[in-house]
Coordinates of C-alpha atoms in Angstrom, one line a residue:
Chain A
M1 CA 83.4 72.2 89.7
A2 CA 79.6 71.7 89.7
F3 CA 80.2 68.0 89.3
I4 CA 82.5 67.9 92.4
F5 CA 80.0 69.9 94.3
I6 CA 76.9 67.9 93.6
G7 CA 78.8 64.6 94.0
G8 CA 80.1 65.8 97.3
I9 CA 76.7 66.6 98.6
C10 CA 75.3 63.2 97.6
F11 CA 78.3 61.6 99.3
F12 CA 77.6 63.6 102.4
L13 CA 74.0 62.5 102.5
F14 CA 75.0 58.9 101.8
Q15 CA 77.2 58.9 104.9
M16 CA 74.2 59.6 107.1
S17 CA 73.0 56.1 106.5
L18 CA 76.2 54.5 107.7
G19 CA 77.3 53.7 111.2
T20 CA 76.7 51.2 114.0
V21 CA 73.1 51.1 112.9
S22 CA 72.7 51.5 109.2
I23 CA 69.7 53.6 108.2
P24 CA 68.1 52.9 104.8
I25 CA 68.4 55.7 102.3
D26 CA 64.7 56.0 101.9
E27 CA 64.3 56.7 105.6
I28 CA 66.8 59.5 105.3
I29 CA 64.9 60.9 102.3
R30 CA 61.7 60.6 104.4
F31 CA 63.4 62.6 107.1
F32 CA 64.4 65.4 104.9
T33 CA 61.0 65.6 103.2
F34 CA 59.4 65.9 106.7
R35 CA 57.5 62.6 106.4
E36 CA 56.9 60.2 109.2
L37 CA 59.8 57.7 109.6
Q38 CA 58.9 54.0 109.5
T39 CA 61.3 53.3 112.4
P40 CA 61.0 56.4 114.7
I41 CA 64.3 55.5 116.6
Y42 CA 66.2 56.4 113.4
R43 CA 65.2 60.0 113.9
T44 CA 66.9 60.1 117.3
I45 CA 70.0 58.5 115.9
L46 CA 70.2 60.9 113.0
V47 CA 69.5 64.0 115.0
D48 CA 71.4 63.3 118.2
I49 CA 74.3 61.2 116.9
R50 CA 74.9 61.3 113.2
F51 CA 74.2 65.0 112.5
P52 CA 76.4 66.6 115.1
R53 CA 79.2 64.3 114.1
L54 CA 78.9 64.9 110.4
F55 CA 78.4 68.6 110.7
A56 CA 81.2 69.1 113.2
G57 CA 83.4 66.8 111.2
F58 CA 82.7 68.6 107.9
L59 CA 83.5 72.0 109.5
I60 CA 86.7 70.7 111.2
G61 CA 87.9 69.1 108.0
A62 CA 87.2 72.4 106.2
L63 CA 89.1 74.4 108.8
L64 CA 92.1 72.1 108.9
S65 CA 92.3 72.3 105.1
L66 CA 92.0 76.1 105.2
S67 CA 94.7 76.3 107.8
G68 CA 96.8 74.1 105.5
V69 CA 96.3 76.5 102.6
F70 CA 97.5 79.4 104.9
F71 CA 100.6 77.5 106.0
Q72 CA 101.5 76.4 102.5
A73 CA 101.3 80.0 101.3
L74 CA 103.1 81.3 104.4
L75 CA 106.0 78.8 104.1
K76 CA 106.0 78.3 100.4
N77 CA 106.8 74.7 101.1
P78 CA 104.8 71.8 99.7
L79 CA 105.3 69.8 102.9
A80 CA 103.7 72.5 105.0
D81 CA 100.6 71.6 106.9
P82 CA 98.8 73.0 110.0
Y83 CA 100.9 71.0 112.3
I84 CA 104.4 71.9 110.9
L85 CA 105.1 74.6 113.4
G86 CA 104.5 72.6 116.6
V87 CA 100.8 73.2 117.2
S88 CA 99.9 69.5 117.2
S89 CA 102.8 68.3 119.4
G90 CA 102.2 71.2 121.8
G91 CA 98.5 70.3 121.9
A92 CA 99.2 66.6 122.4
F93 CA 101.6 67.4 125.2
G94 CA 99.0 69.6 126.9
T95 CA 96.4 66.9 126.5
V96 CA 98.5 64.1 127.9
L97 CA 99.7 66.3 130.8
S98 CA 96.0 67.1 131.5
I99 CA 95.0 63.4 131.5
A100 CA 98.0 62.4 133.6
A101 CA 97.4 65.2 136.1
F102 CA 93.7 64.8 136.3
G103 CA 92.4 63.4 139.5
S104 CA 95.8 63.4 141.0
G105 CA 94.3 65.5 143.8
T106 CA 96.7 68.4 143.5
V107 CA 95.7 72.0 143.2
L108 CA 96.7 71.9 139.6
S109 CA 94.3 69.1 138.8
R110 CA 91.4 71.6 138.6
F111 CA 93.1 73.6 135.9
F112 CA 94.5 70.5 134.1
G113 CA 91.1 68.9 134.3
N114 CA 89.9 71.4 131.6
L115 CA 91.3 69.3 128.8
P116 CA 90.4 71.4 125.7
L117 CA 91.7 74.6 127.3
V118 CA 95.0 73.0 128.3
S119 CA 95.5 71.5 124.9
F120 CA 94.6 74.8 123.3
L121 CA 97.0 76.8 125.5
F122 CA 99.9 74.3 124.9
S123 CA 99.3 74.4 121.1
L124 CA 99.6 78.2 121.2
L125 CA 102.6 78.0 123.5
A126 CA 104.4 75.7 121.0
A127 CA 103.5 77.9 118.0
F128 CA 104.6 81.0 120.0
L129 CA 107.9 79.5 120.9
T130 CA 108.5 78.5 117.2
Y131 CA 107.8 82.0 116.1
F132 CA 110.1 83.7 118.5
L133 CA 112.8 81.2 117.9
A134 CA 112.7 82.0 114.2
K135 CA 112.4 85.8 114.5
R136 CA 115.4 87.8 113.2
G137 CA 114.9 91.4 114.0
K138 CA 111.9 92.6 112.1
S139 CA 111.5 89.6 109.8
V140 CA 110.8 85.9 110.2
P141 CA 112.7 83.9 107.6
V142 CA 110.7 81.0 106.3
V143 CA 113.5 78.4 106.6
D144 CA 114.1 79.4 110.2
L145 CA 110.4 79.1 110.9
I146 CA 110.3 75.5 109.5
L147 CA 113.5 74.5 111.4
S148 CA 112.1 76.0 114.6
G149 CA 108.9 74.1 114.0
V150 CA 111.0 70.9 113.7
I151 CA 112.7 71.6 117.0
M152 CA 109.4 72.2 118.8
N153 CA 107.8 69.1 117.3
F154 CA 110.7 67.0 118.4
F155 CA 110.7 68.5 121.9
F156 CA 107.0 68.3 122.6
S157 CA 106.7 64.8 121.1
A158 CA 109.5 63.6 123.4
A159 CA 107.9 65.4 126.3
T160 CA 104.6 63.7 125.5
T161 CA 106.2 60.2 125.4
F162 CA 107.9 61.1 128.7
V163 CA 104.6 61.9 130.4
I164 CA 102.9 58.8 129.0
I165 CA 105.7 56.5 130.2
Y166 CA 106.4 58.3 133.5
G167 CA 103.0 59.2 134.9
W168 CA 100.6 57.1 133.0
R169 CA 97.0 56.4 133.9
N170 CA 94.9 56.0 130.8
V171 CA 96.7 54.9 127.7
S172 CA 93.7 54.3 125.5
S173 CA 92.5 57.8 126.0
A174 CA 95.9 59.1 124.9
T175 CA 95.8 57.2 121.7
F176 CA 92.4 58.7 121.1
W177 CA 93.9 62.2 121.2
L178 CA 97.2 61.5 119.5
L179 CA 95.5 59.8 116.6
G180 CA 92.3 61.8 116.5
S181 CA 88.7 60.9 116.8
L182 CA 85.3 62.6 116.1
S183 CA 83.5 60.6 118.7
G184 CA 83.5 63.5 121.1
A185 CA 81.5 65.7 118.6
R186 CA 78.4 67.4 120.1
W187 CA 75.7 69.7 118.8
E188 CA 76.9 72.5 121.0
Q189 CA 80.3 72.4 119.2
V190 CA 78.6 73.1 115.8
P191 CA 77.7 76.8 116.2
P192 CA 81.2 78.0 117.2
L193 CA 82.7 75.9 114.5
L194 CA 80.3 77.3 112.0
F195 CA 81.2 80.8 113.1
I196 CA 85.0 80.2 112.9
A197 CA 84.6 78.5 109.5
G198 CA 82.6 81.5 108.2
V199 CA 85.2 84.0 109.4
G200 CA 88.0 81.8 108.1
L201 CA 86.4 81.6 104.7
L202 CA 85.9 85.3 104.6
I203 CA 89.5 85.9 105.4
G204 CA 90.5 83.4 102.8
F205 CA 88.4 85.2 100.1
A206 CA 89.7 88.6 101.2
L207 CA 93.3 87.3 101.0
S208 CA 93.1 85.3 97.8
K209 CA 95.0 87.7 95.6
T210 CA 97.5 88.4 98.4
L211 CA 98.2 84.7 98.8
N212 CA 98.7 84.4 95.0
A213 CA 101.3 87.2 95.1
I214 CA 103.0 85.7 98.2
S215 CA 103.3 82.3 96.5
L216 CA 105.6 83.9 93.9
G217 CA 108.2 84.6 96.6
E218 CA 108.6 87.3 99.2
E219 CA 110.5 89.8 97.0
E220 CA 108.0 89.4 94.2
A221 CA 105.2 90.0 96.7
K222 CA 106.8 93.2 97.9
N223 CA 107.3 94.1 94.3
V224 CA 103.5 94.2 93.9
G225 CA 102.8 96.1 97.1
I226 CA 102.3 93.4 99.7
E227 CA 103.4 94.1 103.3
V228 CA 104.9 90.7 103.4
E229 CA 105.9 90.4 107.1
R230 CA 102.5 91.6 108.2
V231 CA 100.7 89.1 106.0
K232 CA 103.0 86.3 107.2
L233 CA 102.2 87.1 110.9
F234 CA 98.5 87.3 110.1
L235 CA 98.6 83.9 108.3
F236 CA 100.6 82.4 111.2
I237 CA 98.2 83.6 113.8
T238 CA 95.0 82.6 112.1
G239 CA 96.3 79.3 110.9
T240 CA 97.6 78.4 114.3
L241 CA 94.4 79.5 116.1
V242 CA 92.3 77.4 113.7
A243 CA 94.5 74.3 114.0
A244 CA 94.7 74.6 117.8
Y245 CA 90.9 74.9 118.1
T246 CA 90.3 71.8 115.9
I247 CA 92.7 69.8 118.1
T248 CA 90.7 70.5 121.2
I249 CA 87.7 68.7 119.6
T250 CA 89.2 65.9 117.6
G251 CA 92.8 65.5 118.7
I252 CA 95.5 65.3 116.0
V253 CA 94.2 64.2 112.6
G254 CA 97.1 64.3 110.2
F255 CA 97.3 64.5 106.4
V256 CA 94.0 66.5 105.9
G257 CA 95.7 69.9 106.0
L258 CA 98.6 68.6 103.9
I259 CA 97.0 66.8 101.0
I260 CA 93.6 68.6 100.6
P261 CA 95.1 71.9 99.6
H262 CA 97.5 70.2 97.2
S263 CA 94.6 68.1 95.7
A264 CA 92.6 71.2 95.2
R265 CA 95.5 73.0 93.5
M266 CA 96.0 70.0 91.2
L267 CA 92.3 70.0 90.3
V268 CA 91.8 73.8 89.6
G269 CA 95.3 75.3 89.6
S270 CA 97.0 77.4 92.2
D271 CA 94.9 80.6 92.0
H272 CA 93.6 80.9 95.5
R273 CA 90.4 82.4 94.4
K274 CA 89.5 79.0 93.1
S275 CA 91.6 76.7 95.2
I276 CA 90.4 78.0 98.6
P277 CA 86.7 77.2 98.2
L278 CA 87.5 73.8 96.7
S279 CA 90.0 73.1 99.5
V280 CA 87.5 73.9 102.2
F281 CA 84.8 71.8 100.6
L282 CA 87.0 68.8 99.9
G283 CA 88.5 69.0 103.3
G284 CA 85.1 68.7 104.9
L285 CA 84.1 65.8 102.7
F286 CA 87.4 63.9 103.1
F287 CA 87.2 64.4 106.9
T288 CA 83.7 63.1 107.3
G289 CA 84.3 60.3 104.7
C290 CA 87.3 59.0 106.8
D291 CA 85.3 59.3 110.0
T292 CA 82.4 57.4 108.5
I293 CA 84.8 54.6 107.7
A294 CA 86.5 54.8 111.1
R295 CA 83.1 54.5 112.9
S296 CA 81.3 52.0 110.7
L297 CA 83.8 49.4 109.4
F298 CA 85.4 48.4 112.7
Q299 CA 82.5 47.7 115.0
P300 CA 82.1 47.4 117.8
T301 CA 85.2 49.5 118.2
E302 CA 86.3 52.6 116.3
M303 CA 89.6 53.0 114.4
P304 CA 91.4 56.2 115.3
L305 CA 90.6 58.9 112.6
G306 CA 94.2 59.9 112.0
T307 CA 95.0 56.3 110.9
I308 CA 92.2 56.3 108.3
T309 CA 93.0 59.8 106.9
S310 CA 96.6 58.6 106.3
L311 CA 95.7 55.1 105.1
I312 CA 93.2 56.5 102.6
G313 CA 94.9 59.9 102.0
A314 CA 98.3 58.5 101.0
P315 CA 97.2 56.4 98.1
L316 CA 94.6 58.9 97.0
F317 CA 97.3 61.6 97.0
A318 CA 99.7 59.3 95.1
V319 CA 97.1 58.8 92.3
I320 CA 96.4 62.6 92.1
L321 CA 100.1 63.3 92.1
K322 CA 100.8 60.8 89.2
R323 CA 97.9 62.1 87.2
S324 CA 98.5 65.8 87.5
R325 CA 100.9 67.3 85.2
R326 CA 100.6 70.7 86.9
F327 CA 102.2 69.5 90.1
R328 CA 105.9 69.9 90.5
Chain B
M1 CA 131.1 112.5 96.0
N2 CA 129.4 115.2 94.0
R3 CA 127.4 116.9 96.7
D4 CA 126.7 120.2 94.9
R5 CA 125.2 118.5 91.8
P6 CA 122.4 120.6 90.5
V7 CA 118.9 119.3 91.4
E8 CA 117.4 118.0 88.2
R9 CA 113.9 119.1 87.8
D10 CA 112.8 116.1 85.7
A11 CA 114.3 113.5 88.1
V12 CA 111.9 110.6 88.6
I13 CA 114.2 108.7 90.8
S14 CA 116.7 110.4 93.1
V15 CA 119.0 108.2 95.2
D16 CA 120.6 110.5 97.7
G17 CA 123.7 109.6 99.7
I18 CA 122.6 106.1 100.6
H19 CA 124.6 103.7 102.7
F20 CA 123.9 100.0 102.6
Q21 CA 125.6 96.9 104.1
Y22 CA 124.9 93.2 104.1
D23 CA 125.3 92.1 107.7
S24 CA 128.5 94.0 108.5
H25 CA 129.9 93.9 105.0
P26 CA 129.6 97.4 103.5
L27 CA 128.3 97.6 100.0
F28 CA 127.3 101.2 99.3
H29 CA 128.9 104.2 100.9
D30 CA 127.3 107.6 100.2
L31 CA 126.0 106.6 96.7
S32 CA 123.9 109.1 94.7
L33 CA 122.1 108.7 91.4
T34 CA 119.5 110.6 89.5
V35 CA 117.3 109.1 86.9
R36 CA 115.5 111.4 84.5
E37 CA 112.1 111.1 83.2
S38 CA 111.5 108.6 80.3
E39 CA 115.2 107.8 79.9
F40 CA 116.6 104.3 79.3
L41 CA 119.4 104.0 81.8
S42 CA 121.7 101.0 82.1
V43 CA 123.6 100.0 85.2
I44 CA 126.8 98.1 84.4
G45 CA 129.7 96.9 86.5
P46 CA 131.5 93.8 87.6
N47 CA 129.9 90.9 89.6
G48 CA 129.2 91.7 93.2
S49 CA 129.4 95.4 92.7
G50 CA 125.8 95.9 94.0
K51 CA 123.9 96.4 90.8
S52 CA 121.0 94.2 91.8
T53 CA 121.0 95.6 95.3
L54 CA 120.6 99.1 93.9
L55 CA 117.5 98.0 92.0
K56 CA 116.0 96.3 95.1
L57 CA 116.7 99.5 97.1
I58 CA 114.8 101.6 94.5
L59 CA 112.0 99.0 94.6
G60 CA 111.8 99.4 98.4
I61 CA 112.4 95.6 98.8
M62 CA 115.5 96.5 100.8
K63 CA 116.1 99.6 102.9
P64 CA 119.3 101.7 103.0
S65 CA 120.8 102.2 106.4
K66 CA 121.4 105.9 105.7
G67 CA 120.3 108.3 103.0
R68 CA 117.1 108.7 101.1
I69 CA 115.5 107.4 97.9
A70 CA 112.8 109.4 96.3
V71 CA 110.5 108.5 93.5
F72 CA 108.7 111.4 91.8
G73 CA 110.0 113.5 94.7
K74 CA 108.4 111.3 97.4
D75 CA 110.6 109.5 99.9
I76 CA 109.9 105.8 99.5
G77 CA 111.0 105.1 103.0
K78 CA 107.8 107.0 104.1
M79 CA 105.5 105.5 101.5
K80 CA 103.1 102.5 101.9
R81 CA 104.3 99.5 99.9
K82 CA 101.2 99.6 97.8
A83 CA 101.8 103.2 96.8
I84 CA 105.4 102.3 95.8
S85 CA 104.2 99.4 93.7
Q86 CA 102.0 101.7 91.7
L87 CA 105.0 103.7 90.7
V88 CA 107.8 101.2 90.3
S89 CA 107.8 97.6 89.1
G90 CA 110.7 95.2 88.5
V91 CA 111.7 92.0 86.8
L92 CA 114.0 90.4 89.4
L93 CA 116.4 87.5 89.2
D94 CA 115.5 84.1 90.8
F95 CA 111.8 84.0 90.0
N96 CA 110.7 80.7 91.6
P97 CA 107.0 80.4 92.4
A98 CA 106.2 77.8 95.1
Y99 CA 103.2 76.4 93.3
S100 CA 102.2 76.0 89.7
F101 CA 100.6 79.0 88.1
S102 CA 99.5 79.6 84.5
V103 CA 101.0 82.5 82.5
E104 CA 97.7 84.4 82.8
E105 CA 97.6 83.9 86.5
I106 CA 101.1 85.3 87.0
V107 CA 100.5 88.3 84.8
A108 CA 97.3 88.9 86.8
I109 CA 99.4 89.2 89.9
G110 CA 100.8 92.4 88.4
R111 CA 97.4 93.9 89.2
T112 CA 97.7 93.3 93.0
P113 CA 98.6 96.9 93.7
Y114 CA 95.2 97.9 92.5
A115 CA 93.2 95.1 94.1
K116 CA 90.5 95.6 96.7
A117 CA 89.6 92.8 99.1
F118 CA 86.7 90.6 97.9
S119 CA 86.5 92.2 94.5
D120 CA 87.1 90.3 91.3
F121 CA 89.3 91.7 88.6
T122 CA 87.8 94.9 87.2
R123 CA 87.4 95.8 83.5
E124 CA 90.5 98.0 83.9
D125 CA 92.5 95.0 85.3
R126 CA 91.4 92.8 82.4
I127 CA 92.4 95.3 79.8
A128 CA 95.8 95.8 81.4
I129 CA 96.3 92.0 81.5
E130 CA 95.2 91.6 77.9
E131 CA 97.5 94.4 76.7
A132 CA 100.5 93.1 78.6
L133 CA 99.9 89.6 77.1
E134 CA 99.6 91.0 73.6
K135 CA 102.6 93.2 73.9
T136 CA 104.8 90.3 74.9
S137 CA 103.3 87.9 72.4
L138 CA 102.0 85.6 75.1
L139 CA 98.3 85.4 74.0
T140 CA 98.7 81.9 72.7
L141 CA 100.5 80.7 75.8
R142 CA 98.2 82.2 78.4
K143 CA 96.8 78.9 79.8
K144 CA 100.2 77.2 79.9
P145 CA 101.8 76.4 83.3
F146 CA 104.8 78.7 83.8
E147 CA 107.2 75.9 84.5
H148 CA 106.6 74.4 81.1
L149 CA 107.9 77.5 79.3
S150 CA 111.4 78.1 77.9
S151 CA 113.6 80.7 79.7
G152 CA 112.9 83.2 76.9
E153 CA 109.1 82.8 77.4
R154 CA 109.5 83.0 81.2
Q155 CA 111.3 86.3 81.0
R156 CA 108.5 87.6 78.8
V157 CA 105.9 86.5 81.4
L158 CA 107.7 88.5 84.1
L159 CA 107.9 91.5 81.8
A160 CA 104.2 91.1 81.1
K161 CA 103.5 91.0 84.8
C162 CA 105.3 94.4 85.2
L163 CA 103.5 95.9 82.2
A164 CA 100.2 94.9 83.7
Q165 CA 101.3 96.7 86.8
K166 CA 101.2 99.9 84.8
T167 CA 104.0 101.7 86.5
P168 CA 105.7 104.8 85.1
I169 CA 109.1 103.2 86.1
L170 CA 110.3 99.8 85.1
L171 CA 113.4 98.2 86.6
L172 CA 115.0 95.2 85.0
D173 CA 117.7 93.0 86.5
E174 CA 119.8 91.1 83.9
C175 CA 116.6 90.1 82.2
V176 CA 118.1 88.8 79.1
A177 CA 121.2 87.2 80.6
H178 CA 120.5 83.6 79.5
L179 CA 118.5 84.2 76.4
D180 CA 119.3 83.5 72.8
P181 CA 119.8 86.5 70.4
G182 CA 116.2 86.2 69.1
H183 CA 114.6 86.4 72.5
V184 CA 117.1 89.1 73.6
Q185 CA 116.1 91.3 70.7
Q186 CA 112.3 90.6 71.1
F187 CA 112.5 91.4 74.8
L188 CA 114.5 94.6 74.6
E189 CA 112.5 95.8 71.6
V190 CA 109.3 95.5 73.7
V191 CA 110.9 97.4 76.5
R192 CA 112.3 100.1 74.2
D193 CA 108.9 100.5 72.5
K194 CA 107.2 101.0 75.9
N195 CA 109.9 103.5 76.8
R196 CA 109.6 105.5 73.6
K197 CA 105.8 105.4 73.1
E198 CA 104.6 105.6 76.7
K199 CA 107.5 107.6 78.2
I200 CA 108.1 104.8 80.7
T201 CA 111.4 105.3 82.5
V202 CA 113.6 102.2 82.3
V203 CA 116.5 101.3 84.6
T204 CA 118.2 98.0 83.7
V205 CA 121.1 96.1 85.0
F206 CA 123.2 94.6 82.1
H207 CA 126.0 92.1 82.1
D208 CA 126.3 92.4 78.4
I209 CA 128.0 95.8 77.7
N210 CA 127.2 95.6 74.0
L211 CA 123.5 95.5 74.8
A212 CA 123.8 98.3 77.3
S213 CA 125.6 100.3 74.6
L214 CA 123.2 99.5 71.9
Y215 CA 119.9 100.2 73.8
S216 CA 120.6 102.8 76.4
D217 CA 120.4 106.6 76.5
R218 CA 122.8 106.7 79.4
I219 CA 125.0 104.3 81.3
V220 CA 126.1 104.3 84.9
V221 CA 129.0 102.2 86.1
V222 CA 128.9 100.8 89.6
D223 CA 132.2 99.6 90.8
Q224 CA 133.3 98.8 94.4
G225 CA 130.1 100.1 95.9
K226 CA 130.3 103.4 94.1
L227 CA 129.0 105.0 91.0
S228 CA 132.3 105.5 89.1
Q229 CA 131.1 107.1 85.9
T230 CA 128.1 108.1 84.0
G231 CA 127.5 109.3 80.5
D232 CA 126.1 108.2 77.1
P233 CA 127.3 104.9 75.7
V234 CA 129.9 106.5 73.4
E235 CA 131.5 108.1 76.4
I236 CA 131.4 105.2 78.7
V237 CA 132.1 102.1 76.7
H238 CA 135.8 102.4 76.1
Q239 CA 138.8 100.2 76.3
R240 CA 139.8 101.9 79.5
L241 CA 136.5 100.9 81.1
L242 CA 137.2 97.2 80.3
E243 CA 140.7 97.5 81.7
N244 CA 140.0 99.5 84.8
V245 CA 136.6 98.3 85.9
Y246 CA 136.4 94.7 84.5
R247 CA 140.1 93.9 84.3
A248 CA 139.6 92.6 80.8
Q249 CA 141.6 93.0 77.6
A250 CA 139.3 93.9 74.8
T251 CA 139.0 95.7 71.4
V252 CA 136.2 98.2 71.3
L253 CA 134.8 98.9 67.9
T254 CA 132.2 101.3 66.6
H255 CA 129.0 99.5 65.4
P256 CA 129.2 100.2 61.7
R257 CA 125.4 100.7 61.4
F258 CA 124.5 102.4 64.7
D259 CA 127.6 104.3 65.7
V260 CA 127.7 102.9 69.2
P261 CA 130.7 101.2 70.8
Q262 CA 130.7 97.4 70.8
V263 CA 133.2 95.2 72.8
L264 CA 135.1 92.2 71.5
L265 CA 137.2 90.3 74.0
N266 CA 140.8 89.7 73.1
R267 CA 142.5 86.3 73.5
L268 CA 145.5 86.7 75.6
D269 CA 147.3 83.5 74.4
R270 CA 147.7 84.6 70.8
P271 CA 149.6 87.5 69.1
Q272 CA 147.4 90.4 68.2
K273 CA 147.0 91.9 64.7
P274 CA 147.1 95.7 64.5
A275 CA 143.9 97.6 65.4
P276 CA 141.3 97.8 62.6
D277 CA 139.7 101.0 61.2
L278 CA 136.5 100.7 63.2
I279 CA 138.3 101.0 66.5
H280 CA 136.4 103.2 69.0
N281 CA 139.2 105.4 70.4
E282 CA 137.5 108.6 71.0
L283 CA 138.7 109.8 74.4
P284 CA 136.0 109.5 77.1
K285 CA 134.5 112.8 78.0
S286 CA 132.5 111.1 80.8
K287 CA 132.2 112.9 84.0
I288 CA 134.1 111.2 86.7
L289 CA 131.8 111.4 89.7

């Protein structure tokens, strides 16, 4: 644990030197020890460009991974991730609609011009529809929830394609949202992210034992006193809000919320008291690591972040899967 | 139904005129049952008669459409789930965790009814977990992943989880159905020991009538959604039960060392020899409910 933690922090610091301009490590050390930098411009690059991107990236990765933990406990399905219930395709549709309608001169363009808000609302709309499609009386069966999510994902993905082909203006900007990017990260996004991550982590700690019980199955959870339907609704709402919020900043970045919780479980076991902190930490590291690659290896352009997370994540996950005897 | 049955003062579970249906298929119609303090009660009956459902109703996992279930005189329909889980625990069928947990982690989940948010396991929790592991001979397996265990060991883990839950009532649903005789004996002896020494009330569903007969203080027979008979094993386990309830031809003998009836199935394709000396043919005195 300590090894992972220290290694992670070193890795995080190392990433500060990488980018369009590479900054020597000793300059970064100088910066952190409050000494004068040999090349003063590096200070501006670090403070105005690298830091917000790294910090926002770390927090978003952490949140996606936490949301993944919640969804995997809620759905008791190893394939569950923050996007499985339609949040991502709803958000993508909202975004594309927003871009397509923006500047069209209609009354709606003012509302649709607020891209993050539209994306957020459509994410929530998709999740809400999924939930009500799956609801059976007082309970929400998990299998129905997953199937409803599949329906919503198909529907909104198709609708997204429809808008892209039908009313298209700015294709490259759509790729940016559909495959994710951190290039929109700003300092002012960091405090709200920090706040949400803090609250999310507290919820995670408070619910650890409940999540353990619910992982044994719904009847077993009731057997040890868990109000299962209430917990499921709570996990659904928090997981969805968190995922929808991250989408407004970076677009859809797949794989993080799926593999990081699994990787954490393989490393320290399924007890959420241990796996949640590790998931959150690894999620942040993985996200910034992938972003560093996305922004520094393909200059002068940037590779979409979602492409890198999947390209790196898939083989990494395969290795962990093969090595871990604990995984089924 | 026996409506004017005297209220038993030492009743720990009273199921009172419950109705239950799956979708529109009725299962229980006006079913009542009283379980007395610190008794070892077995529920037997053919497949699909609703034995498991009865246990789930008592656990509060399912709710009756009509009628009332009370535990220690309190209506569980009006209790918080946490409060119920401090009184009743159960080993259920189809235990299938979504992710890989170690033995110790699963047993620790039995402490959930006493957990407070943000707090680690208390001293009391740890003692309960240790005792449960020790009682079920799982101390050496504690770090092992659950899915690497044999079915006998798995059932012991589930029992340990319930023991860690420290409830005065323990419900067991066909817990020994797939186990070899050694594991069956080990499991039931642990339960019997808890029952005798700590006065824990045990209600268990049995497929194996011989085990029900050997271990129980009292047996109830559930047939076609009703409680058809109740009584001690000597009264209940009889050739007539096999014929009327299970539609099976059998020879019922008296266990030569414990004086309880034991069932041997007959083969129907061969001629029978005359009945042996040990035949259990005392007429049943069981109350027909």
